[in-house]
Short mmCIF file of C-alpha atoms and ligand atoms in Angstrom, two decimals:
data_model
loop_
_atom_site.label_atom_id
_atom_site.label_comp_id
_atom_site.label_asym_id
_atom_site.label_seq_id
_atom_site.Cartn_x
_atom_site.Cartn_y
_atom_site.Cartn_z
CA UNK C 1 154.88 55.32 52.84
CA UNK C 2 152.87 52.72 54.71
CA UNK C 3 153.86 50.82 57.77
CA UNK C 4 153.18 47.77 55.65
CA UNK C 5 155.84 48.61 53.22
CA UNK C 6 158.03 48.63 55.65
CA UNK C 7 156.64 45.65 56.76
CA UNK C 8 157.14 44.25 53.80
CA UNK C 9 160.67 44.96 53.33
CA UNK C 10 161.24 43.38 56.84
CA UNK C 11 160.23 40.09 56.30
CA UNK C 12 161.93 40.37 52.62
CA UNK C 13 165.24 40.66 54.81
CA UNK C 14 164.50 38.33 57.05
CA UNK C 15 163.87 35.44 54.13
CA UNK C 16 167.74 36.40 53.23
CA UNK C 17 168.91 35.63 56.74
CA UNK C 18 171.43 38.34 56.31
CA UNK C 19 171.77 42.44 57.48
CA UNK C 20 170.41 44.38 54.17
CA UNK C 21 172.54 46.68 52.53
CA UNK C 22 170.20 49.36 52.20
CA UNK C 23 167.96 50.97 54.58
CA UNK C 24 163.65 50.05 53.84
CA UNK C 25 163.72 53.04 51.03
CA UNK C 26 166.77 51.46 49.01
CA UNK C 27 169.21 53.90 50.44
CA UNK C 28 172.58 52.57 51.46
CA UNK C 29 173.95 52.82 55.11
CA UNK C 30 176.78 55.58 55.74
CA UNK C 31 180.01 54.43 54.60
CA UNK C 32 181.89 53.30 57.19
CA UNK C 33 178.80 52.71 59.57
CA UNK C 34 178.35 49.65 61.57
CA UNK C 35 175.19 49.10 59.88
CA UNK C 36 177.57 48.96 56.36
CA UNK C 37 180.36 47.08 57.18
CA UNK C 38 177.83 44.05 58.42
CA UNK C 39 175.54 44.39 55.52
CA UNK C 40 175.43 41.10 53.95
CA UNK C 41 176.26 38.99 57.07
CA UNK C 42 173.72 36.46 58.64
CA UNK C 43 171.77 37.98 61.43
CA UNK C 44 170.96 34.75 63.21
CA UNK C 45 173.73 32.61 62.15
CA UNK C 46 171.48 30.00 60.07
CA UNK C 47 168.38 31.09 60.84
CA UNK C 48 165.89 32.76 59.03
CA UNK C 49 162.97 34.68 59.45
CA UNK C 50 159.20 34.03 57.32
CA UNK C 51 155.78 35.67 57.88
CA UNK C 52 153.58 33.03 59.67
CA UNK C 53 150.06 34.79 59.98
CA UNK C 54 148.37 37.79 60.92
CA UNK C 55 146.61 37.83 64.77
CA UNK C 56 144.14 40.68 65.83
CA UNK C 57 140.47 40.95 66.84
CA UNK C 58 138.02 41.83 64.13
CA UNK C 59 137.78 44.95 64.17
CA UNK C 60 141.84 45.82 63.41
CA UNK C 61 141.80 43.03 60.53
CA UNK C 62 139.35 45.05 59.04
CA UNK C 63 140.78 48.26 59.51
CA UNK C 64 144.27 46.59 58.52
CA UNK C 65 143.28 44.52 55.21
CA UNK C 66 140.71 47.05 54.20
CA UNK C 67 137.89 44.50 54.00
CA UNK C 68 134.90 44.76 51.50
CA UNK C 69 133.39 42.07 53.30
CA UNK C 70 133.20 42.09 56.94
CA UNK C 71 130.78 41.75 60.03
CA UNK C 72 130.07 45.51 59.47
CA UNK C 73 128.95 44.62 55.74
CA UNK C 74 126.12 43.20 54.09
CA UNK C 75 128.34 40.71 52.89
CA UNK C 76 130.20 39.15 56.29
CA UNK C 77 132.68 36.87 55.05
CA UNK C 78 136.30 37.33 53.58
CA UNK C 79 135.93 33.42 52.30
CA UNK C 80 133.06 33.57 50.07
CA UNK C 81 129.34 35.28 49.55
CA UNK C 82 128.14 34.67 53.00
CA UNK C 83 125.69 37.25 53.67
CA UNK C 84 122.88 38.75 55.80
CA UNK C 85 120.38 40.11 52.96
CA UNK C 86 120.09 37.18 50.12
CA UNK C 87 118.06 33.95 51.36
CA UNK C 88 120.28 31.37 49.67
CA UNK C 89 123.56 32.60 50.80
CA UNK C 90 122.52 33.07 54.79
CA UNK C 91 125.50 33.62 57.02
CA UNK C 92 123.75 31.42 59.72
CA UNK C 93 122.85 28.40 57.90
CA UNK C 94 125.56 25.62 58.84
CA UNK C 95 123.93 22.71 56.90
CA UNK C 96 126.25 21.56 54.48
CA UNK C 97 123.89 22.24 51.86
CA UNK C 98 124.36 25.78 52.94
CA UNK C 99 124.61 28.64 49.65
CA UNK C 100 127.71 29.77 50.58
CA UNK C 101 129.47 26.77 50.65
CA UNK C 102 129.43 27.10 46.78
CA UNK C 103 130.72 30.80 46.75
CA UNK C 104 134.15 30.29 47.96
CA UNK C 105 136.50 33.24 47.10
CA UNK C 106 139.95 32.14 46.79
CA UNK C 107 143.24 33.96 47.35
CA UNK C 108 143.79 33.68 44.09
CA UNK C 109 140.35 35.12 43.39
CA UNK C 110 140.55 37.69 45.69
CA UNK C 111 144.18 38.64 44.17
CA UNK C 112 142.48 39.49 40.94
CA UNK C 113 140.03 42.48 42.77
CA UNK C 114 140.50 45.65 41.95
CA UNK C 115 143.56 47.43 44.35
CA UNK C 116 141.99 49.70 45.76
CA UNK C 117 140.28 47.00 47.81
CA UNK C 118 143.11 44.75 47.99
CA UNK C 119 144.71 44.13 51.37
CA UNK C 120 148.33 46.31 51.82
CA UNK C 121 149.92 42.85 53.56
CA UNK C 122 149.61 41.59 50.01
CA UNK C 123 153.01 42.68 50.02
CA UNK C 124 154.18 40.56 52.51
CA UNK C 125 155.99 37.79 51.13
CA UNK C 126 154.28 34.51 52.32
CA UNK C 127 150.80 36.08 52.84
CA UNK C 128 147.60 34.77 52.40
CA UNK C 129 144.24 36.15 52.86
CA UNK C 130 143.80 32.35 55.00
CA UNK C 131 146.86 33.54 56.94
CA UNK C 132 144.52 35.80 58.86
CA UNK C 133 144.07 34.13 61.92
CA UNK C 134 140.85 33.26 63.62
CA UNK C 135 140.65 34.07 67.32
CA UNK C 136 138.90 31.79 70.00
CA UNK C 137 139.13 34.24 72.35
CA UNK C 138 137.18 36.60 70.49
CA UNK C 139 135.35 34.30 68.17
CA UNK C 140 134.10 32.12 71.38
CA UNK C 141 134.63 34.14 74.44
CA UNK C 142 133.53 37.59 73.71
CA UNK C 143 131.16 36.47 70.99
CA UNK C 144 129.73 33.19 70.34
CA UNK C 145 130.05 32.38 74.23
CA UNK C 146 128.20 35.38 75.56
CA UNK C 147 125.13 34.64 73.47
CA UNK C 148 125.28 31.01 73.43
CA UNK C 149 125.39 30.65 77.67
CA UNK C 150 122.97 33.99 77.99
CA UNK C 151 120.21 32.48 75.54
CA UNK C 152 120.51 28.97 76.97
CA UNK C 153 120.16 29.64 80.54
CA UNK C 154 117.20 32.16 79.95
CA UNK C 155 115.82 29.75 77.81
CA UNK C 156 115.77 27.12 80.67
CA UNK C 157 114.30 29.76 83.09
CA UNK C 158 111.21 30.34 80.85
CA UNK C 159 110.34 26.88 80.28
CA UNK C 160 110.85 26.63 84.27
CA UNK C 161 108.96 29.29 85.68
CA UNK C 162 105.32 29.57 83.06
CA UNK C 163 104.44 33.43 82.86
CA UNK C 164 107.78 34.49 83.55
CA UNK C 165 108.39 38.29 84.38
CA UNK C 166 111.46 40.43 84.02
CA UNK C 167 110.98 40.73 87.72
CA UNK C 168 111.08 36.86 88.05
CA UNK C 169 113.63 36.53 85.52
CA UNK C 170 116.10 38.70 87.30
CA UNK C 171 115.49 37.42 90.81
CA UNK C 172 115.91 33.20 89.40
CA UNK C 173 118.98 34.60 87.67
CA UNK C 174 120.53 35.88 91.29
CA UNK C 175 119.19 33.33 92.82
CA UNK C 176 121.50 30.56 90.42
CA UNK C 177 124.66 33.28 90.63
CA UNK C 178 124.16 32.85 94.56
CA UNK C 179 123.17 29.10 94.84
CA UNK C 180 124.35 27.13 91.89
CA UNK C 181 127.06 28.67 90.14
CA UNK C 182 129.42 30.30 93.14
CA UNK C 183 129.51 26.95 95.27
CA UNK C 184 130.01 25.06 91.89
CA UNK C 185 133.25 27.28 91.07
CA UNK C 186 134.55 27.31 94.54
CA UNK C 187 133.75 22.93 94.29
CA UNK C 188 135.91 23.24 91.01
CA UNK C 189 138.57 25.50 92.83
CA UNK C 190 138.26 28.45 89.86
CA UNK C 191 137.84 32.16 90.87
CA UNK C 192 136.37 32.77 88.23
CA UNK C 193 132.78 33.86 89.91
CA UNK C 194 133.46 37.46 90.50
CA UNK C 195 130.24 38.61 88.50
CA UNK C 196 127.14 37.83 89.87
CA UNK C 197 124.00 37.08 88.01
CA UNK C 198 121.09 39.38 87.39
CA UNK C 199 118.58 40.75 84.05
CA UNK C 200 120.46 43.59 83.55
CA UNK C 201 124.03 41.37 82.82
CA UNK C 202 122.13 39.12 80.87
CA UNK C 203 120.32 41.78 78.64
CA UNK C 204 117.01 41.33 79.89
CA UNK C 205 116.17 44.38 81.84
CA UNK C 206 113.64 46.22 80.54
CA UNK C 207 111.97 44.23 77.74
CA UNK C 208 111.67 40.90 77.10
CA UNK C 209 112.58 42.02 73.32
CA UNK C 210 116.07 41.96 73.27
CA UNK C 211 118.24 38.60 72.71
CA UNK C 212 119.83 37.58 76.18
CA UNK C 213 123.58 38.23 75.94
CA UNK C 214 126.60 38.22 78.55
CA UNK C 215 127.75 41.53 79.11
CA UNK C 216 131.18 43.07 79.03
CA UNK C 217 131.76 42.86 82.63
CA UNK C 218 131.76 39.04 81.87
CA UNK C 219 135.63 38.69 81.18
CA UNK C 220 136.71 35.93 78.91
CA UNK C 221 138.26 33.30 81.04
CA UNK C 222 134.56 33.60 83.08
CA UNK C 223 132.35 32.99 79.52
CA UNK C 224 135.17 29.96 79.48
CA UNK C 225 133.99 28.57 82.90
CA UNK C 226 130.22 29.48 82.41
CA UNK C 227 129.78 27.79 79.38
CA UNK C 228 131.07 24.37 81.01
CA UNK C 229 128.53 25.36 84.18
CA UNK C 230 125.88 26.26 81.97
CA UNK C 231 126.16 22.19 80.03
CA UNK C 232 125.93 20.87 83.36
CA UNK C 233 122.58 22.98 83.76
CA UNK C 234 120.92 22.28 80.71
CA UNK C 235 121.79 18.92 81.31
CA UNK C 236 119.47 18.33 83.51
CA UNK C 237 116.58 20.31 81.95
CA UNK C 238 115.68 17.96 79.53
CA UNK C 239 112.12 18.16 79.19
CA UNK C 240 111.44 19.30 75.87
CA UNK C 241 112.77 18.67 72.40
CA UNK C 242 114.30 21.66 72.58
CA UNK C 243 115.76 21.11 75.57
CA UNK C 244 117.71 18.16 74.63
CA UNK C 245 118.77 19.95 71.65
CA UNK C 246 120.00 22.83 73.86
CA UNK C 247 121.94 20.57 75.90
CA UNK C 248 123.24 18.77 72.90
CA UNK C 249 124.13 22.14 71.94
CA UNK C 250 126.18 23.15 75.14
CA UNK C 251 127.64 19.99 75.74
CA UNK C 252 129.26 20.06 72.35
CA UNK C 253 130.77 23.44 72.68
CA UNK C 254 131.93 22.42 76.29
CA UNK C 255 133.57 19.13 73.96
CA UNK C 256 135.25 21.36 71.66
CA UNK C 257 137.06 23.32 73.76
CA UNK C 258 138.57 20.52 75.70
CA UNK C 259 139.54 18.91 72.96
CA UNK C 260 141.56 21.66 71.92
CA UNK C 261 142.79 22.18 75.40
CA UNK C 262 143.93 18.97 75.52
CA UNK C 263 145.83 18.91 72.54
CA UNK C 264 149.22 20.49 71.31
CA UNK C 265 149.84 22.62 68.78
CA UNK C 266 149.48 20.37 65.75
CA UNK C 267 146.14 17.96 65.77
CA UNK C 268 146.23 13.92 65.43
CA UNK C 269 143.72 13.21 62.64
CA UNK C 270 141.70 11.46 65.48
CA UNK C 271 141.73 15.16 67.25
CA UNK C 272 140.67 17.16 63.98
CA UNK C 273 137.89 14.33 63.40
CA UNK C 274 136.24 14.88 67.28
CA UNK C 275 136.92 18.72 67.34
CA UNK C 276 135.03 19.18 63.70
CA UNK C 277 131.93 16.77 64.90
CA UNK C 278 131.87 18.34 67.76
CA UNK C 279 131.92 21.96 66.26
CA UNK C 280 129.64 20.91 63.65
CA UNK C 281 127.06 19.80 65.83
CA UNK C 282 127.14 22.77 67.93
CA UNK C 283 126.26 25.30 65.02
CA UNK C 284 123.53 22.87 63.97
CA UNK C 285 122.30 22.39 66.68
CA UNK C 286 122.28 26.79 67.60
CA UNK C 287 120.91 27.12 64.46
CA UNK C 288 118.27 25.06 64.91
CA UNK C 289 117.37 26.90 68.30
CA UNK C 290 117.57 30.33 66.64
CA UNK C 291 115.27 29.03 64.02
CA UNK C 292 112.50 27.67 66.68
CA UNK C 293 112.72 31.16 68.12
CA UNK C 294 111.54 32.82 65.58
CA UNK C 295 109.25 31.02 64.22
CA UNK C 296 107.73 31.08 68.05
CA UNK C 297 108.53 35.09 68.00
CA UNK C 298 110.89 35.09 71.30
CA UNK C 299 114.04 36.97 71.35
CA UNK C 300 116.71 33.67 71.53
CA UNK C 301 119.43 32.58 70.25
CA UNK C 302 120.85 35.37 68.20
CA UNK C 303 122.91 34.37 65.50
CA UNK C 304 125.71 37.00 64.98
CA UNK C 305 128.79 36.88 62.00
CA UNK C 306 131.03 35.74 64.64
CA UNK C 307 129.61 31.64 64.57
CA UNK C 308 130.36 32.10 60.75
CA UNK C 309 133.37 32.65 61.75
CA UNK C 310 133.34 29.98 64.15
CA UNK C 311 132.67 27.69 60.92
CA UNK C 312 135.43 28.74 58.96
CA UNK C 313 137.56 27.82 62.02
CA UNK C 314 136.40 24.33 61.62
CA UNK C 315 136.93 24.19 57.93
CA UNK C 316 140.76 25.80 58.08
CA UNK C 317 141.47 23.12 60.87
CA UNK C 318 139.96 20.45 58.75
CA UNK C 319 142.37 21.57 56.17
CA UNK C 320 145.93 22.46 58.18
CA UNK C 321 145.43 20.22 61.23
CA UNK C 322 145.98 23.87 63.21
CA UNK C 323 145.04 23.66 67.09
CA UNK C 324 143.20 27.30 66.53
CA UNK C 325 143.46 27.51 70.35
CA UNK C 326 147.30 28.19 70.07
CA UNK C 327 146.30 31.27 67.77
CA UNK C 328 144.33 32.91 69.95
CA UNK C 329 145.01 36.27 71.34
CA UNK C 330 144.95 35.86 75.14
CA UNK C 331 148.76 37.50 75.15
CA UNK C 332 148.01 39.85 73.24
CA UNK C 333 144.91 41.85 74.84
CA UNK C 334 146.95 41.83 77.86
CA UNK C 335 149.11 44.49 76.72
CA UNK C 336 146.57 46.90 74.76
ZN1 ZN N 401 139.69 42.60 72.06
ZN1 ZN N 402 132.28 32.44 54.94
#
């Protein structure tokens, strides 16, 4: 038996509001058992119990639902035929003339595939493939973030310093950790600069051929705080086109998560409207960076599954009004 059958039969009782009769295989309790003589009487006096959504980081959902499409697939998306090998369905392109916009797979759809690649929860009464929850803290914080802040503030560095070495690189980066961004936290009363600066954290050690990324020492709350620090940065490097569009790029991220901090649970239609701008132009404006990267042949900007993700956070909040910050799985990590 699988733990999602008796998952299954849990929230099945729990619909009833009363104590079952019968154990999760259909046998009854002993007679004369406490468990028998209260069979059939509410559990919560009128209350009852209904599945509400399914919160993990990527890597369990796929595990869990048994994903055909995932970030470890050619195909990257559960939502349609977003995907990393075909041109016209490009998992990075946030335009809304983008391919995949086209290809959405429906749970309906999806309940039609074959079962052997259908999701065990689709047992659970009240689940939905869209009842998979999105995560900001792994979506933004240890994915999106890392790259976005990483990218950006090496980015700034090279247009800065012409001829820049790894050498150079690492020592500027140190050189901000010790003289920018410590006083600016301890200014904005957060401890949240216990990580210094250097090549090595941002991926840039040996060769200036990898894309620039946060590592893990970076914890989340920190990407949090150096993605605000990093739009007040770029804010005043505006030299370049692309400068202003990387600015535009962190500043609208920054804009996004406060509106969502701000806000409660449930989002006020003017909420939804400023959130989705803002998110929209973010990806727009990333994609556009990552695109000017490679067409100049420097490692920026990487564009992983995770701001696909990011997108379909924007379109499900669109669509249920959801404050995705309030799904997140901050709680949750703690105790793994
Ligand atoms: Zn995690
Ligand atoms: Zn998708």
């Amino acid at each position: 038996m699988e733990v999602t059958q008796i998952i299954a039969w849990i929230h099945r009782v729990m619909l009833t509001g009363l104590k079952p009769a019968t154990d999760h295989l259909g046998c009854e309790w002993p007679p004369g058992s406490r468990r028998a003589m209260e069979a059939g009487s509410p559990f919560a006096r009128q209350l009852l119990g209904a599945f509400a959504g399914f919160k993990s980081d990527l890597e369990a959902r796929v595990l869990c639902h048994r994903l055909p499409r995932s970030y470890m697939h050619n195909f990257v998306c559960e939502h349609d035929l977003a995907c990393v090998h075909l041109a016209h369905l490009q998992y990075g392109d946030f335009r809304s003339t983008a391919g995949w916009r086209t290809s959405a797979i429906t749970h309906e759809d999806y309940m039609i595939t074959s079962e052997s690649s259908m999701s065990p929860w689709a047992e659970v009464p009240g689940w939905r493939k869209e009842r998979n929850l999105d995560d900001t803290l792994h979506d933004i914080y240890q994915g999106i973030g890392p790259h976005l802040v990483a990218s950006t503030i090496v980015h700034c560095i090279l247009e800065e310093i012409p001829k820049c070495t790894l050498e150079k690189l690492d020592l500027k980066l140190k050189s901000l950790y010790t003289n920018s961004y410590k006083p600016w936290c301890r200014e904005n009363k957060t401890d949240s600069a216990g990580n210094s600066f250097s090549g090595v954290k941002f991926n840039r050690e040996k060769t200036n051929k990898t894309y620039p990324e946060l590592g893990s020492v970076y914890k989340a709350n920190e990407v949090k705080v150096i993605i605000f620090r990093a739009a007040f940065y770029c804010k005043d490097k505006l030299g370049s086109f692309q400068g202003r569009v990387r600015a535009m790029c962190l500043y609208s991220l920054a804009s996004w998560i406060r509106v969502l901090d701000l806000a409660g649970g449930w989002l006020t239609n003017d909420e939804v409207e400023s959130a989705c701008k803002f998110g929209v132009q973010f990806l727009l404006c990333y994609q556009y960076l990552a695109g000017a990267s490679l067409q100049a042949k420097v490692c920026l900007y990487k564009i992983i599954t995770k701001f696909h993700y990011f997108c379909h956070m924007l379109i499900y909040m669109k669509l249920t009004k959801r404050n995705v910050r309030f799904d997140a799985c901050w709680m949750e990590e703690d105790l793994m």
